[in-house]
Short mmCIF file of C-alpha atoms in Angstrom, two decimals:
data_model
loop_
_atom_site.label_atom_id
_atom_site.label_comp_id
_atom_site.label_asym_id
_atom_site.label_seq_id
_atom_site.Cartn_x
_atom_site.Cartn_y
_atom_site.Cartn_z
CA MET A 27 -0.38 -0.15 0.07
CA LYS A 28 1.97 3.26 -1.13
CA GLN A 29 -1.53 5.63 -0.42
CA PHE A 30 -4.09 5.30 1.90
CA PHE A 31 -7.04 8.05 0.50
CA SER A 32 -10.07 5.80 -0.41
CA VAL A 33 -11.63 2.55 -0.38
CA ALA A 34 -10.12 2.13 -3.93
CA ASP A 35 -6.48 1.97 -2.12
CA VAL A 36 -7.61 -1.57 -0.83
CA ASP A 37 -7.89 -4.63 -2.88
CA ASP A 38 -9.18 -6.48 0.26
CA LEU A 39 -12.09 -5.39 1.94
CA ARG A 40 -12.87 -7.91 4.27
CA GLY A 41 -9.32 -8.78 4.25
CA ILE A 42 -8.54 -5.73 5.72
CA VAL A 43 -11.34 -5.73 8.60
CA GLU A 44 -10.17 -8.69 10.01
CA GLU A 45 -6.49 -7.86 10.03
CA ALA A 46 -7.21 -4.90 11.75
CA LEU A 47 -9.46 -7.09 14.40
CA ARG A 48 -6.55 -9.32 15.03
CA LEU A 49 -4.39 -6.25 15.97
CA LYS A 50 -6.88 -5.64 18.73
CA LYS A 51 -6.16 -8.97 20.11
CA ASP A 52 -2.19 -8.30 19.42
CA PRO A 53 -1.14 -4.74 19.47
CA PHE A 54 2.22 -5.35 19.49
CA ALA A 55 2.66 -8.79 17.43
CA PHE A 56 4.66 -6.12 14.77
CA GLU A 57 5.98 -4.09 16.80
CA ASN A 58 9.40 -4.33 15.21
CA LEU A 59 8.13 -3.71 11.78
CA GLY A 60 8.23 -0.66 12.11
CA LYS A 61 11.45 -0.01 14.50
CA ARG A 62 13.79 3.14 13.05
CA LYS A 63 10.99 4.24 10.99
CA THR A 64 9.24 7.44 10.93
CA LEU A 65 5.66 8.53 11.02
CA GLY A 66 4.86 12.37 9.80
CA LEU A 67 1.70 13.62 11.34
CA VAL A 68 1.16 16.87 9.58
CA PHE A 69 -1.88 18.67 10.32
CA LEU A 70 -3.61 21.79 8.65
CA ASN A 71 -6.84 21.41 10.96
CA PRO A 72 -8.25 19.95 14.69
CA SER A 73 -7.81 17.01 15.41
CA LEU A 74 -8.84 14.67 18.05
CA ARG A 75 -9.55 10.70 17.24
CA THR A 76 -7.53 11.16 15.14
CA ARG A 77 -4.57 12.64 15.73
CA LEU A 78 -4.18 9.73 18.95
CA SER A 79 -5.51 6.63 17.41
CA THR A 80 -2.78 6.97 14.63
CA GLN A 81 0.22 8.26 17.41
CA LYS A 82 -0.87 5.37 19.24
CA ALA A 83 -1.44 3.15 15.96
CA ALA A 84 2.16 4.39 15.19
CA ILE A 85 3.91 3.50 18.48
CA GLN A 86 2.51 0.34 19.07
CA LEU A 87 4.10 -0.90 15.37
CA GLY A 88 7.51 0.14 16.62
CA MET A 89 7.88 3.39 14.76
CA ASP A 90 8.97 7.21 16.00
CA VAL A 91 6.27 9.84 15.41
CA MET A 92 6.44 13.72 14.85
CA VAL A 93 4.11 15.58 14.94
CA MET A 94 3.17 19.23 12.63
CA ASN A 95 0.68 21.53 13.24
CA MET A 96 0.83 23.51 9.99
CA ASP A 97 -1.78 26.25 11.16
CA LYS A 98 -0.07 27.23 14.34
CA ASP A 99 3.76 25.96 13.47
CA GLY A 100 4.64 26.25 10.50
CA TRP A 101 5.20 28.77 7.49
CA ALA A 102 1.68 29.42 5.49
CA LEU A 103 2.32 26.99 2.90
CA GLU A 104 1.50 28.30 -1.58
CA THR A 105 0.10 25.93 -3.06
CA ARG A 106 -0.51 27.71 -6.83
CA ASP A 107 2.01 26.98 -9.45
CA GLY A 108 3.32 30.06 -11.40
CA VAL A 109 2.76 32.58 -9.33
CA ALA A 110 4.91 34.93 -8.02
CA MET A 111 5.18 34.45 -3.38
CA ASP A 112 4.78 38.14 -2.88
CA GLY A 113 1.92 37.95 -0.93
CA THR A 114 1.44 36.23 3.03
CA THR A 115 2.17 32.60 1.80
CA VAL A 116 6.03 32.25 2.49
CA GLU A 117 6.68 28.26 1.62
CA HIS A 118 6.05 26.80 -1.39
CA ILE A 119 4.29 23.07 -1.23
CA ARG A 120 6.85 21.70 -3.57
CA GLU A 121 9.86 22.20 -0.96
CA ALA A 122 7.53 21.87 2.25
CA ALA A 123 6.58 18.54 0.78
CA ALA A 124 9.92 17.30 -0.10
CA VAL A 125 11.09 18.33 2.99
CA MET A 126 9.39 16.64 4.75
CA GLY A 127 9.58 13.49 2.88
CA GLN A 128 13.31 13.66 3.47
CA TYR A 129 12.61 13.53 7.28
CA CYS A 130 9.70 10.70 7.33
CA ASP A 131 9.21 7.45 6.09
CA VAL A 132 4.92 8.01 6.31
CA LEU A 133 3.20 11.33 6.12
CA GLY A 134 -0.35 11.28 6.95
CA ILE A 135 -2.36 14.92 6.16
CA ARG A 136 -5.03 16.28 6.93
CA SER A 137 -6.85 19.43 5.64
CA PHE A 138 -10.32 20.72 5.71
CA PRO A 139 -12.55 22.18 2.00
CA LYS A 140 -13.39 25.56 2.63
CA LEU A 141 -17.27 24.89 1.34
CA GLN A 142 -16.42 27.82 -1.08
CA ASP A 143 -15.21 26.29 -4.54
CA ARG A 144 -16.89 22.78 -5.20
CA GLU A 145 -14.38 22.69 -8.10
CA GLU A 146 -11.37 23.87 -6.24
CA ASP A 147 -12.37 21.60 -2.74
CA TYR A 148 -13.37 18.53 -4.94
CA SER A 149 -10.01 18.77 -7.12
CA GLU A 150 -8.31 17.27 -3.99
CA GLY A 151 -5.19 19.46 -5.28
CA LEU A 152 -3.61 19.48 -1.76
CA PHE A 153 -3.32 15.81 -1.18
CA LYS A 154 -2.00 14.86 -4.78
CA LYS A 155 0.45 17.40 -4.33
CA PHE A 156 1.99 16.13 -1.08
CA ILE A 157 1.70 13.08 -2.48
CA SER A 158 3.50 14.07 -5.73
CA PHE A 159 6.54 16.09 -3.51
CA CYS A 160 6.99 13.82 -0.85
CA GLY A 161 8.11 10.64 -2.18
CA VAL A 162 6.52 8.79 0.68
CA PRO A 163 3.41 6.97 1.37
CA VAL A 164 0.77 8.99 2.35
CA VAL A 165 -2.36 8.41 4.73
CA SER A 166 -5.29 10.82 4.32
CA LEU A 167 -5.94 12.08 8.16
CA GLU A 168 -9.09 13.56 5.80
CA SER A 169 -9.47 15.83 3.22
CA ALA A 170 -11.99 18.22 1.24
CA THR A 171 -13.77 15.00 0.13
CA ARG A 172 -13.38 11.91 2.26
CA HIS A 173 -12.22 10.40 5.79
CA PRO A 174 -10.73 6.84 4.82
CA LEU A 175 -9.04 6.37 8.24
CA GLN A 176 -13.06 7.08 9.37
CA SER A 177 -14.98 5.01 7.36
CA LEU A 178 -12.44 1.58 7.46
CA THR A 179 -12.87 2.41 11.56
CA ASP A 180 -17.16 2.46 10.91
CA LEU A 181 -16.63 -1.21 8.87
CA ILE A 182 -14.90 -2.79 11.67
CA THR A 183 -17.06 -1.41 14.45
CA ILE A 184 -19.67 -3.04 12.23
CA ARG A 185 -18.43 -6.29 11.94
CA GLU A 186 -17.63 -6.66 15.19
CA HIS A 187 -20.75 -5.98 16.63
CA TRP A 188 -22.65 -8.34 13.89
CA GLN A 189 -22.94 -11.68 14.39
CA GLN A 190 -25.92 -13.07 12.74
CA ASP A 191 -25.61 -14.84 9.17
CA ARG A 192 -27.79 -12.25 7.04
CA LYS A 193 -26.76 -8.83 5.65
CA PRO A 194 -27.26 -6.27 7.93
CA LYS A 195 -29.40 -3.38 7.43
CA VAL A 196 -26.80 0.18 7.53
CA VAL A 197 -28.27 3.57 7.40
CA MET A 198 -27.16 6.84 6.87
CA ALA A 199 -29.17 9.42 8.54
CA TRP A 200 -28.54 13.50 7.82
CA GLY A 201 -28.53 14.72 11.24
CA PRO A 202 -29.11 18.75 11.98
CA HIS A 203 -26.62 21.23 12.70
CA VAL A 204 -25.50 24.56 13.53
CA LYS A 205 -23.55 25.50 10.90
CA ALA A 206 -22.23 24.14 8.08
CA LEU A 207 -20.20 21.06 7.72
CA PRO A 208 -18.37 19.05 4.92
CA GLN A 209 -19.00 16.16 2.63
CA ALA A 210 -16.06 14.50 3.79
CA VAL A 211 -17.57 12.13 6.20
CA PRO A 212 -21.07 10.93 4.69
CA ASN A 213 -18.94 10.73 1.11
CA SER A 214 -16.00 8.57 2.55
CA PHE A 215 -18.90 6.38 4.44
CA SER A 216 -20.89 5.94 1.37
CA GLU A 217 -18.01 4.84 -0.77
CA TRP A 218 -17.43 2.06 1.57
CA MET A 219 -20.79 1.16 2.43
CA CYS A 220 -21.10 1.38 -1.25
CA LYS A 221 -18.35 -1.37 -2.29
CA ALA A 222 -19.11 -3.16 0.73
CA GLN A 223 -22.95 -3.76 -0.89
CA MET A 224 -20.79 -4.90 -4.28
CA GLU A 225 -19.49 -7.58 -2.30
CA GLY A 226 -22.17 -8.87 -0.12
CA ILE A 227 -21.63 -7.31 3.47
CA VAL A 228 -24.12 -4.92 3.84
CA ASP A 229 -27.21 -3.48 2.38
CA PHE A 230 -27.14 0.12 2.22
CA THR A 231 -29.68 3.47 2.60
CA ILE A 232 -28.87 6.89 2.81
CA ALA A 233 -31.67 9.18 4.23
CA TYR A 234 -31.55 12.89 3.98
CA PRO A 235 -33.92 16.16 3.55
CA HIS A 236 -34.39 17.55 0.15
CA GLY A 237 -31.59 19.49 -0.30
CA TYR A 238 -29.07 17.70 0.79
CA ALA A 239 -27.85 14.44 -2.38
CA LEU A 240 -24.14 14.05 -1.91
CA SER A 241 -22.66 13.40 -5.56
CA GLU A 242 -23.60 10.32 -7.33
CA ALA A 243 -19.52 9.53 -7.67
CA PHE A 244 -20.09 8.59 -4.01
CA THR A 245 -23.29 6.89 -3.82
CA PRO A 246 -23.47 4.26 -6.95
CA GLY A 247 -26.17 1.07 -5.85
CA ALA A 248 -27.65 3.03 -2.54
CA THR A 249 -30.47 3.03 -1.83
CA VAL A 250 -31.70 6.89 -1.07
CA THR A 251 -35.01 8.39 0.50
CA ASN A 252 -35.96 11.59 1.53
CA THR A 253 -38.13 10.41 4.71
CA LEU A 254 -35.99 9.07 7.64
CA GLU A 255 -38.92 7.43 9.48
CA ASP A 256 -39.19 4.79 5.84
CA ALA A 257 -35.23 4.32 6.13
CA LEU A 258 -35.25 3.26 9.41
CA GLN A 259 -37.81 0.33 9.21
CA GLY A 260 -35.78 -2.42 10.31
CA ALA A 261 -32.76 -1.06 9.91
CA ASP A 262 -29.16 -2.59 12.10
CA PHE A 263 -27.18 0.24 12.21
CA VAL A 264 -27.76 3.63 12.54
CA TYR A 265 -25.07 6.12 11.22
CA VAL A 266 -25.62 9.96 12.04
CA LYS A 267 -24.07 12.61 10.08
CA ASN A 268 -24.72 16.06 9.43
CA TRP A 269 -23.17 17.72 6.34
CA SER A 270 -23.90 20.94 3.37
CA SER A 271 -25.63 21.06 0.26
CA TYR A 272 -23.63 19.13 -2.34
CA GLU A 273 -25.48 20.62 -5.08
CA ASP A 274 -25.73 24.45 -3.95
CA TYR A 275 -22.11 24.14 -2.37
CA GLY A 276 -21.44 24.27 1.56
CA LYS A 277 -25.03 25.84 2.20
CA ILE A 278 -27.50 24.97 4.53
CA HIS A 279 -31.14 24.48 3.61
CA PRO A 280 -34.14 25.41 6.24
CA VAL A 281 -35.66 21.63 7.01
CA SER A 282 -39.39 21.69 8.65
CA GLU A 283 -39.14 17.90 9.38
CA LYS A 284 -37.15 16.84 12.73
CA TRP A 285 -34.96 14.61 11.79
CA MET A 286 -33.17 14.57 14.79
CA LEU A 287 -32.59 10.73 16.03
CA ASP A 288 -34.13 9.75 19.41
CA ASN A 289 -35.48 6.59 21.14
CA GLY A 290 -39.16 7.54 20.03
CA LYS A 291 -37.55 7.30 15.94
CA LEU A 292 -34.90 4.49 16.96
CA ALA A 293 -38.03 2.72 18.30
CA LEU A 294 -38.73 1.99 14.25
CA THR A 295 -35.24 0.02 13.84
CA ASN A 296 -34.77 -3.50 14.87
CA GLN A 297 -32.87 -2.20 18.53
CA ALA A 298 -30.14 -1.03 16.15
CA LYS A 299 -26.79 0.18 16.62
CA VAL A 300 -26.15 3.51 16.97
CA MET A 301 -23.09 5.38 15.28
CA HIS A 302 -21.49 8.44 14.54
CA CYS A 303 -17.91 9.72 14.16
CA LEU A 304 -17.70 12.42 16.69
CA PRO A 305 -17.66 15.36 18.03
CA VAL A 306 -21.56 15.82 17.90
CA ARG A 307 -23.44 18.34 19.38
CA ARG A 308 -25.88 16.11 22.12
CA ASP A 309 -29.63 17.01 21.39
CA VAL A 310 -28.61 19.03 17.86
CA GLU A 311 -27.16 16.29 16.10
CA LEU A 312 -28.17 13.27 18.29
CA ALA A 313 -30.10 13.31 21.55
CA SER A 314 -28.71 11.96 24.38
CA GLU A 315 -30.89 9.95 25.28
CA VAL A 316 -29.64 7.31 22.68
CA LEU A 317 -25.97 8.79 22.99
CA ASP A 318 -25.91 7.94 26.65
CA GLY A 319 -28.04 4.38 25.85
CA PRO A 320 -27.77 0.94 25.58
CA ASN A 321 -27.57 1.26 21.59
CA SER A 322 -24.50 3.93 21.07
CA LEU A 323 -21.21 2.49 19.77
CA VAL A 324 -20.09 5.90 19.55
CA ILE A 325 -17.31 5.03 21.94
CA GLN A 326 -16.50 1.70 20.79
CA GLU A 327 -16.33 3.28 17.51
CA ALA A 328 -13.77 5.95 18.64
CA SER A 329 -11.64 3.06 20.15
CA ASN A 330 -11.55 1.10 16.60
CA ARG A 331 -9.70 4.39 15.22
CA VAL A 332 -6.32 2.61 16.46
CA TRP A 333 -6.85 -0.50 14.79
CA ALA A 334 -7.80 0.90 11.48
CA ALA A 335 -5.17 3.36 11.54
CA GLN A 336 -2.33 0.24 12.16
CA ALA A 337 -3.79 -1.81 9.88
CA VAL A 338 -2.91 0.57 7.22
CA LEU A 339 -0.24 1.53 8.66
CA LYS A 340 1.34 -2.18 8.60
CA ARG A 341 0.58 -2.47 5.48
CA MET A 342 2.52 0.72 4.44
CA LEU A 343 5.25 -0.93 6.14
CA GLU A 344 5.22 -3.64 4.55
CA GLN A 345 5.67 -2.60 1.67
CA LEU A 346 8.69 0.16 2.53
CA SER A 347 10.37 -3.07 3.68
CA LYS A 348 10.62 -5.22 0.32
CA ARG A 349 12.38 -1.88 -1.22
#
């Protein structure tokens, strides 16, 4: 594995999930694999679970970890080519990424979209340039359009908590929020669940109000509805997440219906387990009675972030060892 940016970078979906669960049972089984190797984590935006879980995963593989908060500790980056840097930017991404690749064996990058220009955000120019210039394997710690470590975690969590022979019904339900949020997490979750559905692992449904359709590139094969109650019927897992409009990019449309998942709506499901990537706004996006109730998997889900990261880093280190 030379990069981890989307589900397309995984050639065996079931295999990497099972590998992560094996690592959970024996976290230090490969602690010599990363000996004398360095992971550089580059954050252009805040992080809690991604930062800590990826650090722990690397340490358990024997790696040293360096963290760079570019928004606080680094120079302002110029990402455009062919411009005179006579403004506020101090260092070009060509040099910055190349230097990071000299110091680190693997790089992790986190950057959020601006939600102003859809074409710019969805081009993923920043990540493509880091991959091009750094010369080492790159792990996405979240980008403008995807959050693959979170989505792998989500699939691991579903696999871990589903012991029946039949495929579980997985529903991604839009939840209200006080501000415009990116589509990265729902894009990524949908992309992974659609691939899992193709491989006979889950049945996948997306529910959102009118005006909140995701890009069709991320939803092939998903059942889509604009009625939450219909989606919840018979659901085994409900993944709650807010996102802003893709079509009217970055905007929030008024929603008159009540979309927050509470115990009343949860009663429509097949005693579904409830998931959320966190952070979550209690009693806005998701009811406290659900978060604190027996159906909530949000803490177990967050814990599994370690094993998703460790499975990915392990594969990258194995690739490096073949050089």
